[in-house]
Amino acid sequence: MDLDVEDVNGSNCVSRNESGRGLSASSSGVSTALASVLIFTIVVDILGNVLVILSVYRNKKLRNAGNIFVVSLSVADLVVALYPYPLVLTAIFHNDWTMGDLNCQASGFIMGLSVIGSIFNITAIAINRYCYICHSLHYDRLYSLRNTCCYLGLTWLLTALATVPNFFVGSLQYDPRIYSCTFAQTVSSYYTISVVVIHFLIPLLVVSYCYMRIWVLVIQVKQRVKPEQRPKLKSSDVRNFLTMFMVFVLFAVCWAPLNFIGLAVAINPVKVAPNIPEWLFVTSYFMAYFNSCLNAIIYGLLNQNFRKEYKTILLALCVPRLLLMETSRCATEGLKSKPSPAATNNNVAEINV
């Protein structure tokens, strides 16, 4: 994102030759701090998301419709640690972008795919949880293997379609303040507003609606039945549900500052852009970058199933061939099969992730 103001012809006022102005304002201490944050993010991102993918691959009971989108989300987080982030780190070390325009455009595009792919996968997970709990009678039909693969393909197709317009608008540019080739939101105010609304605000509203309906249904079920007949919600069930809810909350917290800054600048670039402190702009960007390493940590902290599988995988590092072996039937359990609707009179399934 670029907060520099456009001229009357719509061209960006900061040229590539003027990039040194932004760089000179950055102290070596700030550069060191940004590099440290990025190195930590890359290491934890790669390690954590590889653990998530291996956990689902190894454990048969973790292979289910809901976790297909969890793996997809991990892939979206992993790709930025493998390509764009190392280039940003190189730019920090060189105090400039030295990798050429092709890498600039490619890294900006992949960054966009990751961000939009993440929010779309988080939305898909929320819809899956909503159908699992609030529409249990139809869940097996809605999330058959074939349908789930179609939903996954649609998620990434929409992600690609949402990212491609950046090439036509010319919004992927290098910003020396964050050492990144990224979306310059001052290229087109209307396009920027559309991006924030379609790629951030609408998905957040959909996810909020799904999780709100889940909690409302659970509360209604608890209140309308007698204590002896009330279905039990184990603490582990609640924690498993909260896992994906926390993924959503942290994504929103990490990306909201950047999106709202961009939205404000797009609405009134002449008045707002000069008043945005550079430290706030840089912090909002690196908060967003940092989010890519958080999901795997959340799974390990809040989800017992993933935590056990993490430990098994890390112990298996002593014997590499064990990493590709499936977990035994007695090991970690993931999402249970959808219980028969006849098994509950209240049409509420267990809240497992």
GROMACS .gro file of N, CA and C in nm, residues 78-232:
model
  465
   78LEU      N    1   0.189  -2.027   0.391
   78LEU     CA    2   0.323  -2.079   0.367
   78LEU      C    3   0.391  -2.015   0.246
   79VAL      N    4   0.315  -1.988   0.140
   79VAL     CA    5   0.377  -1.941   0.016
   79VAL      C    6   0.446  -1.805   0.035
   80VAL      N    7   0.392  -1.720   0.120
   80VAL     CA    8   0.456  -1.588   0.139
   80VAL      C    9   0.590  -1.601   0.211
   81ALA      N   10   0.602  -1.703   0.296
   81ALA     CA   11   0.729  -1.723   0.368
   81ALA      C   12   0.836  -1.781   0.276
   82LEU      N   13   0.794  -1.842   0.166
   82LEU     CA   14   0.889  -1.905   0.074
   82LEU      C   15   0.937  -1.811  -0.036
   83TYR      N   16   0.858  -1.708  -0.069
   83TYR     CA   17   0.901  -1.621  -0.179
   83TYR      C   18   0.897  -1.471  -0.147
   84PRO      N   19   0.781  -1.409  -0.125
   84PRO     CA   20   0.781  -1.263  -0.105
   84PRO      C   21   0.859  -1.217   0.018
   85TYR      N   22   0.843  -1.284   0.132
   85TYR     CA   23   0.909  -1.239   0.254
   85TYR      C   24   1.061  -1.241   0.244
   86PRO      N   25   1.123  -1.347   0.188
   86PRO     CA   26   1.268  -1.343   0.170
   86PRO      C   27   1.314  -1.227   0.081
   87LEU      N   28   1.234  -1.190  -0.020
   87LEU     CA   29   1.271  -1.077  -0.104
   87LEU      C   30   1.263  -0.946  -0.025
   88VAL      N   31   1.161  -0.934   0.059
   88VAL     CA   32   1.150  -0.815   0.145
   88VAL      C   33   1.269  -0.808   0.239
   89LEU      N   34   1.309  -0.922   0.293
   89LEU     CA   35   1.424  -0.928   0.382
   89LEU      C   36   1.552  -0.885   0.309
   90THR      N   37   1.566  -0.930   0.186
   90THR     CA   38   1.682  -0.890   0.105
   90THR      C   39   1.683  -0.740   0.081
   91ALA      N   40   1.564  -0.683   0.054
   91ALA     CA   41   1.554  -0.538   0.034
   91ALA      C   42   1.594  -0.462   0.160
   92ILE      N   43   1.558  -0.515   0.277
   92ILE     CA   44   1.597  -0.451   0.403
   92ILE      C   45   1.749  -0.452   0.418
   93PHE      N   46   1.811  -0.566   0.387
   93PHE     CA   47   1.956  -0.576   0.401
   93PHE      C   48   2.030  -0.485   0.304
   94HIS      N   49   1.974  -0.470   0.181
   94HIS     CA   50   2.038  -0.385   0.080
   94HIS      C   51   1.990  -0.240   0.087
   95ASN      N   52   1.891  -0.214   0.170
   95ASN     CA   53   1.835  -0.080   0.184
   95ASN      C   54   1.773  -0.029   0.053
   96ASP      N   55   1.733  -0.125  -0.032
   96ASP     CA   56   1.668  -0.090  -0.159
   96ASP      C   57   1.624  -0.220  -0.226
   97TRP      N   58   1.539  -0.206  -0.329
   97TRP     CA   59   1.495  -0.323  -0.405
   97TRP      C   60   1.596  -0.349  -0.517
   98THR      N   61   1.662  -0.464  -0.512
   98THR     CA   62   1.768  -0.496  -0.608
   98THR      C   63   1.735  -0.620  -0.691
   99MET      N   64   1.612  -0.671  -0.681
   99MET     CA   65   1.577  -0.798  -0.746
   99MET      C   66   1.509  -0.781  -0.881
  100GLY      N   67   1.494  -0.660  -0.929
  100GLY     CA   68   1.436  -0.639  -1.061
  100GLY      C   69   1.284  -0.627  -1.058
  101ASP      N   70   1.231  -0.574  -1.167
  101ASP     CA   71   1.087  -0.547  -1.174
  101ASP      C   72   1.004  -0.675  -1.182
  102LEU      N   73   1.057  -0.779  -1.247
  102LEU     CA   74   0.982  -0.905  -1.259
  102LEU      C   75   0.956  -0.965  -1.122
  103ASN      N   76   1.060  -0.972  -1.039
  103ASN     CA   77   1.041  -1.023  -0.903
  103ASN      C   78   0.951  -0.932  -0.821
  104CYS      N   79   0.956  -0.803  -0.850
  104CYS     CA   80   0.869  -0.708  -0.779
  104CYS      C   81   0.723  -0.739  -0.808
  105GLN      N   82   0.691  -0.754  -0.937
  105GLN     CA   83   0.554  -0.782  -0.976
  105GLN      C   84   0.509  -0.920  -0.927
  106ALA      N   85   0.598  -1.019  -0.939
  106ALA     CA   86   0.563  -1.156  -0.898
  106ALA      C   87   0.541  -1.165  -0.747
  107SER      N   88   0.630  -1.101  -0.670
  107SER     CA   89   0.614  -1.107  -0.524
  107SER      C   90   0.489  -1.033  -0.478
  108GLY      N   91   0.458  -0.920  -0.543
  108GLY     CA   92   0.336  -0.848  -0.509
  108GLY      C   93   0.212  -0.929  -0.541
  109PHE      N   94   0.215  -1.000  -0.654
  109PHE     CA   95   0.101  -1.083  -0.694
  109PHE      C   96   0.082  -1.199  -0.596
  110ILE      N   97   0.190  -1.266  -0.561
  110ILE     CA   98   0.180  -1.379  -0.468
  110ILE      C   99   0.136  -1.331  -0.330
  111MET      N  100   0.184  -1.214  -0.290
  111MET     CA  101   0.139  -1.157  -0.163
  111MET      C  102  -0.013  -1.136  -0.165
  112GLY      N  103  -0.062  -1.084  -0.277
  112GLY     CA  104  -0.206  -1.064  -0.290
  112GLY      C  105  -0.283  -1.194  -0.287
  113LEU      N  106  -0.230  -1.296  -0.359
  113LEU     CA  107  -0.295  -1.428  -0.357
  113LEU      C  108  -0.304  -1.482  -0.215
  114SER      N  109  -0.197  -1.465  -0.138
  114SER     CA  110  -0.194  -1.517  -0.002
  114SER      C  111  -0.296  -1.446   0.087
  115VAL      N  112  -0.299  -1.314   0.079
  115VAL     CA  113  -0.388  -1.236   0.165
  115VAL      C  114  -0.535  -1.267   0.133
  116ILE      N  115  -0.569  -1.256   0.005
  116ILE     CA  116  -0.709  -1.280  -0.034
  116ILE      C  117  -0.745  -1.426  -0.015
  117GLY      N  118  -0.649  -1.516  -0.046
  117GLY     CA  119  -0.674  -1.658  -0.023
  117GLY      C  120  -0.699  -1.689   0.123
  118SER      N  121  -0.628  -1.621   0.211
  118SER     CA  122  -0.646  -1.644   0.355
  118SER      C  123  -0.785  -1.603   0.400
  119ILE      N  124  -0.829  -1.484   0.364
  119ILE     CA  125  -0.960  -1.438   0.410
  119ILE      C  126  -1.071  -1.520   0.345
  120PHE      N  127  -1.054  -1.562   0.220
  120PHE     CA  128  -1.156  -1.645   0.156
  120PHE      C  129  -1.161  -1.785   0.219
  121ASN      N  130  -1.045  -1.839   0.257
  121ASN     CA  131  -1.045  -1.970   0.324
  121ASN      C  132  -1.101  -1.961   0.464
  122ILE      N  133  -1.073  -1.851   0.535
  122ILE     CA  134  -1.133  -1.831   0.667
  122ILE      C  135  -1.285  -1.822   0.655
  123THR      N  136  -1.331  -1.757   0.549
  123THR     CA  137  -1.476  -1.750   0.524
  123THR      C  138  -1.532  -1.888   0.495
  124ALA      N  139  -1.461  -1.967   0.414
  124ALA     CA  140  -1.506  -2.103   0.382
  124ALA      C  141  -1.511  -2.189   0.507
  125ILE      N  142  -1.415  -2.174   0.597
  125ILE     CA  143  -1.414  -2.249   0.723
  125ILE      C  144  -1.535  -2.211   0.808
  126ALA      N  145  -1.566  -2.082   0.816
  126ALA     CA  146  -1.680  -2.037   0.895
  126ALA      C  147  -1.812  -2.092   0.839
  127ILE      N  148  -1.825  -2.091   0.707
  127ILE     CA  149  -1.946  -2.145   0.644
  127ILE      C  150  -1.956  -2.295   0.671
  128ASN      N  151  -1.842  -2.364   0.665
  128ASN     CA  152  -1.840  -2.508   0.695
  128ASN      C  153  -1.885  -2.535   0.838
  129ARG      N  154  -1.835  -2.457   0.933
  129ARG     CA  155  -1.874  -2.474   1.074
  129ARG      C  156  -2.023  -2.442   1.093
  130TYR      N  157  -2.069  -2.341   1.023
  130TYR     CA  158  -2.211  -2.303   1.031
  130TYR      C  159  -2.300  -2.417   0.981
  131CYS      N  160  -2.264  -2.474   0.868
  131CYS     CA  161  -2.343  -2.586   0.813
  131CYS      C  162  -2.333  -2.708   0.904
  132TYR      N  163  -2.215  -2.732   0.959
  132TYR     CA  164  -2.193  -2.850   1.044
  132TYR      C  165  -2.280  -2.845   1.169
  133ILE      N  166  -2.295  -2.727   1.227
  133ILE     CA  167  -2.366  -2.715   1.354
  133ILE      C  168  -2.512  -2.676   1.336
  134CYS      N  169  -2.539  -2.582   1.246
  134CYS     CA  170  -2.674  -2.528   1.233
  134CYS      C  171  -2.759  -2.600   1.129
  135HIS      N  172  -2.697  -2.675   1.040
  135HIS     CA  173  -2.771  -2.748   0.936
  135HIS      C  174  -2.720  -2.891   0.927
  136SER      N  175  -2.720  -2.959   1.042
  136SER     CA  176  -2.662  -3.093   1.048
  136SER      C  177  -2.733  -3.195   0.960
  137LEU      N  178  -2.863  -3.175   0.937
  137LEU     CA  179  -2.938  -3.270   0.854
  137LEU      C  180  -2.887  -3.274   0.711
  138HIS      N  181  -2.830  -3.164   0.665
  138HIS     CA  182  -2.787  -3.156   0.525
  138HIS      C  183  -2.636  -3.154   0.510
  139TYR      N  184  -2.563  -3.165   0.622
  139TYR     CA  185  -2.418  -3.147   0.615
  139TYR      C  186  -2.349  -3.250   0.527
  140ASP      N  187  -2.383  -3.378   0.545
  140ASP     CA  188  -2.316  -3.483   0.467
  140ASP      C  189  -2.334  -3.464   0.318
  141ARG      N  190  -2.452  -3.419   0.278
  141ARG     CA  191  -2.477  -3.396   0.136
  141ARG      C  192  -2.405  -3.271   0.087
  142LEU      N  193  -2.408  -3.165   0.168
  142LEU     CA  194  -2.344  -3.040   0.127
  142LEU      C  195  -2.192  -3.053   0.119
  143TYR      N  196  -2.134  -3.130   0.211
  143TYR     CA  197  -1.988  -3.142   0.217
  143TYR      C  198  -1.941  -3.285   0.187
  144SER      N  199  -1.994  -3.340   0.080
  144SER     CA  200  -1.939  -3.465   0.029
  144SER      C  201  -1.799  -3.435  -0.023
  145LEU      N  202  -1.720  -3.538  -0.050
  145LEU     CA  203  -1.583  -3.516  -0.097
  145LEU      C  204  -1.582  -3.436  -0.227
  146ARG      N  205  -1.672  -3.472  -0.318
  146ARG     CA  206  -1.676  -3.401  -0.447
  146ARG      C  207  -1.713  -3.254  -0.428
  147ASN      N  208  -1.816  -3.229  -0.348
  147ASN     CA  209  -1.860  -3.090  -0.326
  147ASN      C  210  -1.752  -3.008  -0.256
  148THR      N  211  -1.686  -3.070  -0.158
  148THR     CA  212  -1.581  -2.998  -0.085
  148THR      C  213  -1.467  -2.958  -0.178
  149CYS      N  214  -1.428  -3.049  -0.266
  149CYS     CA  215  -1.322  -3.015  -0.363
  149CYS      C  216  -1.368  -2.902  -0.455
  150CYS      N  217  -1.495  -2.902  -0.491
  150CYS     CA  218  -1.549  -2.794  -0.575
  150CYS      C  219  -1.546  -2.661  -0.500
  151TYR      N  220  -1.583  -2.664  -0.371
  151TYR     CA  221  -1.579  -2.542  -0.291
  151TYR      C  222  -1.437  -2.490  -0.280
  152LEU      N  223  -1.341  -2.581  -0.261
  152LEU     CA  224  -1.202  -2.542  -0.249
  152LEU      C  225  -1.152  -2.480  -0.380
  153GLY      N  226  -1.186  -2.544  -0.492
  153GLY     CA  227  -1.148  -2.490  -0.621
  153GLY      C  228  -1.210  -2.353  -0.646
  154LEU      N  229  -1.336  -2.337  -0.606
  154LEU     CA  230  -1.404  -2.209  -0.622
  154LEU      C  231  -1.338  -2.100  -0.537
  155THR      N  232  -1.296  -2.138  -0.416
  155THR     CA  233  -1.229  -2.042  -0.327
  155THR      C  234  -1.103  -1.985  -0.392
  156TRP      N  235  -1.022  -2.072  -0.451
  156TRP     CA  236  -0.897  -2.026  -0.513
  156TRP      C  237  -0.921  -1.961  -0.648
  157LEU      N  238  -1.025  -2.000  -0.717
  157LEU     CA  239  -1.059  -1.933  -0.843
  157LEU      C  240  -1.099  -1.789  -0.816
  158LEU      N  241  -1.183  -1.768  -0.715
  158LEU     CA  242  -1.223  -1.632  -0.677
  158LEU      C  243  -1.102  -1.552  -0.630
  159THR      N  244  -1.009  -1.619  -0.559
  159THR     CA  245  -0.888  -1.552  -0.514
  159THR      C  246  -0.806  -1.502  -0.631
  160ALA      N  247  -0.788  -1.588  -0.732
  160ALA     CA  248  -0.711  -1.549  -0.851
  160ALA      C  249  -0.780  -1.436  -0.927
  161LEU      N  250  -0.912  -1.447  -0.942
  161LEU     CA  251  -0.987  -1.343  -1.014
  161LEU      C  252  -0.980  -1.209  -0.940
  162ALA      N  253  -0.974  -1.215  -0.808
  162ALA     CA  254  -0.967  -1.091  -0.729
  162ALA      C  255  -0.829  -1.027  -0.733
  163THR      N  256  -0.726  -1.107  -0.765
  163THR     CA  257  -0.589  -1.056  -0.764
  163THR      C  258  -0.542  -1.007  -0.900
  164VAL      N  259  -0.588  -1.071  -1.007
  164VAL     CA  260  -0.544  -1.038  -1.143
  164VAL      C  261  -0.563  -0.890  -1.181
  165PRO      N  262  -0.674  -0.824  -1.141
  165PRO     CA  263  -0.692  -0.683  -1.181
  165PRO      C  264  -0.579  -0.590  -1.141
  166ASN      N  265  -0.496  -0.628  -1.044
  166ASN     CA  266  -0.384  -0.544  -1.005
  166ASN      C  267  -0.290  -0.516  -1.122
  167PHE      N  268  -0.276  -0.614  -1.212
  167PHE     CA  269  -0.188  -0.596  -1.327
  167PHE      C  270  -0.244  -0.491  -1.424
  168PHE      N  271  -0.376  -0.487  -1.437
  168PHE     CA  272  -0.438  -0.392  -1.529
  168PHE      C  273  -0.443  -0.251  -1.471
  169VAL      N  274  -0.455  -0.243  -1.339
  169VAL     CA  275  -0.461  -0.113  -1.273
  169VAL      C  276  -0.320  -0.057  -1.252
  170GLY      N  277  -0.220  -0.146  -1.251
  170GLY     CA  278  -0.084  -0.102  -1.226
  170GLY      C  279  -0.058  -0.068  -1.081
  171SER      N  280  -0.120  -0.143  -0.991
  171SER     CA  281  -0.113  -0.108  -0.848
  171SER      C  282  -0.002  -0.180  -0.772
  172LEU      N  283   0.071  -0.271  -0.838
  172LEU     CA  284   0.179  -0.341  -0.769
  172LEU      C  285   0.308  -0.262  -0.786
  173GLN      N  286   0.350  -0.196  -0.679
  173GLN     CA  287   0.465  -0.106  -0.684
  173GLN      C  288   0.552  -0.124  -0.559
  174TYR      N  289   0.677  -0.083  -0.574
  174TYR     CA  290   0.770  -0.091  -0.460
  174TYR      C  291   0.752   0.031  -0.369
  175ASP      N  292   0.742   0.004  -0.240
  175ASP     CA  293   0.732   0.111  -0.140
  175ASP      C  294   0.854   0.102  -0.049
  176PRO      N  295   0.944   0.202  -0.054
  176PRO     CA  296   1.068   0.195   0.024
  176PRO      C  297   1.047   0.196   0.175
  177ARG      N  298   0.933   0.247   0.222
  177ARG     CA  299   0.910   0.253   0.366
  177ARG      C  300   0.893   0.116   0.427
  178ILE      N  301   0.842   0.022   0.348
  178ILE     CA  302   0.821  -0.114   0.399
  178ILE      C  303   0.904  -0.216   0.322
  179TYR      N  304   0.990  -0.166   0.233
  179TYR     CA  305   1.082  -0.251   0.158
  179TYR      C  306   1.008  -0.360   0.079
  180SER      N  307   0.888  -0.333   0.036
  180SER     CA  308   0.804  -0.435  -0.025
  180SER      C  309   0.744  -0.388  -0.157
  181CYS      N  310   0.727  -0.482  -0.249
  181CYS     CA  311   0.644  -0.459  -0.366
  181CYS      C  312   0.504  -0.503  -0.329
  182THR      N  313   0.413  -0.409  -0.328
  182THR     CA  314   0.280  -0.438  -0.275
  182THR      C  315   0.175  -0.351  -0.342
  183PHE      N  316   0.054  -0.361  -0.293
  183PHE     CA  317  -0.059  -0.291  -0.351
  183PHE      C  318  -0.055  -0.143  -0.316
  184ALA      N  319  -0.039  -0.058  -0.417
  184ALA     CA  320  -0.039   0.087  -0.396
  184ALA      C  321  -0.182   0.138  -0.405
  185GLN      N  322  -0.239   0.174  -0.293
  185GLN     CA  323  -0.382   0.203  -0.289
  185GLN      C  324  -0.419   0.341  -0.342
  186THR      N  325  -0.320   0.425  -0.374
  186THR     CA  326  -0.352   0.556  -0.428
  186THR      C  327  -0.359   0.557  -0.580
  187VAL      N  328  -0.335   0.443  -0.644
  187VAL     CA  329  -0.342   0.436  -0.790
  187VAL      C  330  -0.483   0.466  -0.838
  188SER      N  331  -0.582   0.413  -0.766
  188SER     CA  332  -0.722   0.438  -0.801
  188SER      C  333  -0.806   0.431  -0.673
  189SER      N  334  -0.868   0.542  -0.637
  189SER     CA  335  -0.948   0.546  -0.514
  189SER      C  336  -1.065   0.449  -0.522
  190TYR      N  337  -1.134   0.446  -0.637
  190TYR     CA  338  -1.250   0.359  -0.652
  190TYR      C  339  -1.210   0.211  -0.643
  191TYR      N  340  -1.097   0.179  -0.704
  191TYR     CA  341  -1.050   0.040  -0.701
  191TYR      C  342  -1.010   0.000  -0.558
  192THR      N  343  -0.944   0.091  -0.489
  192THR     CA  344  -0.903   0.063  -0.351
  192THR      C  345  -1.023   0.041  -0.261
  193ILE      N  346  -1.122   0.125  -0.273
  193ILE     CA  347  -1.244   0.109  -0.192
  193ILE      C  348  -1.311  -0.025  -0.222
  194SER      N  349  -1.315  -0.062  -0.350
  194SER     CA  350  -1.373  -0.190  -0.389
  194SER      C  351  -1.295  -0.306  -0.330
  195VAL      N  352  -1.162  -0.296  -0.331
  195VAL     CA  353  -1.078  -0.402  -0.276
  195VAL      C  354  -1.105  -0.420  -0.127
  196VAL      N  355  -1.107  -0.310  -0.052
  196VAL     CA  356  -1.127  -0.320   0.092
  196VAL      C  357  -1.265  -0.376   0.124
  197VAL      N  358  -1.366  -0.331   0.051
  197VAL     CA  359  -1.503  -0.376   0.079
  197VAL      C  360  -1.521  -0.523   0.041
  198ILE      N  361  -1.478  -0.560  -0.080
  198ILE     CA  362  -1.503  -0.697  -0.131
  198ILE      C  363  -1.408  -0.798  -0.069
  199HIS      N  364  -1.283  -0.759  -0.048
  199HIS     CA  365  -1.182  -0.854  -0.002
  199HIS      C  366  -1.167  -0.858   0.149
  200PHE      N  367  -1.226  -0.763   0.220
  200PHE     CA  368  -1.207  -0.760   0.365
  200PHE      C  369  -1.338  -0.745   0.442
  201LEU      N  370  -1.413  -0.638   0.414
  201LEU     CA  371  -1.532  -0.610   0.495
  201LEU      C  372  -1.643  -0.713   0.473
  202ILE      N  373  -1.674  -0.746   0.349
  202ILE     CA  374  -1.782  -0.842   0.323
  202ILE      C  375  -1.747  -0.981   0.379
  203PRO      N  376  -1.626  -1.035   0.354
  203PRO     CA  377  -1.593  -1.164   0.417
  203PRO      C  378  -1.603  -1.160   0.569
  204LEU      N  379  -1.560  -1.049   0.632
  204LEU     CA  380  -1.569  -1.040   0.777
  204LEU      C  381  -1.714  -1.040   0.824
  205LEU      N  382  -1.802  -0.978   0.749
  205LEU     CA  383  -1.944  -0.979   0.785
  205LEU      C  384  -2.002  -1.119   0.772
  206VAL      N  385  -1.963  -1.191   0.666
  206VAL     CA  386  -2.012  -1.329   0.648
  206VAL      C  387  -1.964  -1.418   0.761
  207VAL      N  388  -1.836  -1.408   0.795
  207VAL     CA  389  -1.782  -1.490   0.904
  207VAL      C  390  -1.848  -1.455   1.037
  208SER      N  391  -1.865  -1.327   1.062
  208SER     CA  392  -1.929  -1.283   1.187
  208SER      C  393  -2.071  -1.338   1.197
  209TYR      N  394  -2.144  -1.336   1.086
  209TYR     CA  395  -2.280  -1.389   1.084
  209TYR      C  396  -2.281  -1.538   1.117
  210CYS      N  397  -2.190  -1.614   1.053
  210CYS     CA  398  -2.187  -1.759   1.075
  210CYS      C  399  -2.158  -1.792   1.221
  211TYR      N  400  -2.058  -1.728   1.280
  211TYR     CA  401  -2.023  -1.759   1.418
  211TYR      C  402  -2.128  -1.709   1.516
  212MET      N  403  -2.192  -1.597   1.484
  212MET     CA  404  -2.299  -1.549   1.570
  212MET      C  405  -2.415  -1.647   1.573
  213ARG      N  406  -2.452  -1.701   1.455
  213ARG     CA  407  -2.561  -1.798   1.449
  213ARG      C  408  -2.528  -1.925   1.524
  214ILE      N  409  -2.402  -1.966   1.520
  214ILE     CA  410  -2.361  -2.086   1.593
  214ILE      C  411  -2.381  -2.066   1.743
  215TRP      N  412  -2.332  -1.954   1.795
  215TRP     CA  413  -2.345  -1.930   1.938
  215TRP      C  414  -2.489  -1.909   1.979
  216VAL      N  415  -2.569  -1.842   1.897
  216VAL     CA  416  -2.711  -1.823   1.928
  216VAL      C  417  -2.781  -1.958   1.936
  217LEU      N  418  -2.751  -2.048   1.841
  217LEU     CA  419  -2.816  -2.179   1.842
  217LEU      C  420  -2.777  -2.259   1.965
  218VAL      N  421  -2.649  -2.257   2.000
  218VAL     CA  422  -2.604  -2.330   2.118
  218VAL      C  423  -2.671  -2.276   2.245
  219ILE      N  424  -2.681  -2.145   2.258
  219ILE     CA  425  -2.744  -2.083   2.375
  219ILE      C  426  -2.893  -2.118   2.379
  220GLN      N  427  -2.959  -2.115   2.264
  220GLN     CA  428  -3.101  -2.148   2.259
  220GLN      C  429  -3.127  -2.291   2.301
  221VAL      N  430  -3.042  -2.382   2.254
  221VAL     CA  431  -3.057  -2.523   2.290
  221VAL      C  432  -3.040  -2.543   2.439
  222LYS      N  433  -2.944  -2.474   2.498
  222LYS     CA  434  -2.920  -2.488   2.643
  222LYS      C  435  -3.037  -2.435   2.724
  223GLN      N  436  -3.103  -2.333   2.676
  223GLN     CA  437  -3.208  -2.268   2.754
  223GLN      C  438  -3.345  -2.333   2.738
  224ARG      N  439  -3.367  -2.402   2.627
  224ARG     CA  440  -3.502  -2.449   2.603
  224ARG      C  441  -3.527  -2.594   2.646
  225VAL      N  442  -3.426  -2.661   2.698
  225VAL     CA  443  -3.445  -2.799   2.741
  225VAL      C  444  -3.420  -2.810   2.891
  226LYS      N  445  -3.470  -2.915   2.949
  226LYS     CA  446  -3.449  -2.939   3.091
  226LYS      C  447  -3.303  -2.978   3.116
  227PRO      N  448  -3.252  -2.948   3.236
  227PRO     CA  449  -3.112  -2.976   3.266
  227PRO      C  450  -3.071  -3.120   3.239
  228GLU      N  451  -3.161  -3.216   3.277
  228GLU     CA  452  -3.124  -3.356   3.259
  228GLU      C  453  -3.126  -3.398   3.113
  229GLN      N  454  -3.194  -3.321   3.029
  229GLN     CA  455  -3.201  -3.355   2.888
  229GLN      C  456  -3.105  -3.271   2.803
  230ARG      N  457  -3.043  -3.171   2.865
  230ARG     CA  458  -2.961  -3.078   2.789
  230ARG      C  459  -2.837  -3.149   2.736
  231PRO      N  460  -2.809  -3.137   2.608
  231PRO     CA  461  -2.689  -3.200   2.552
  231PRO      C  462  -2.563  -3.140   2.613
  232LYS      N  463  -2.468  -3.223   2.644
  232LYS     CA  464  -2.347  -3.176   2.709
  232LYS      C  465  -2.250  -3.120   2.606
   0.00000   0.00000   0.00000
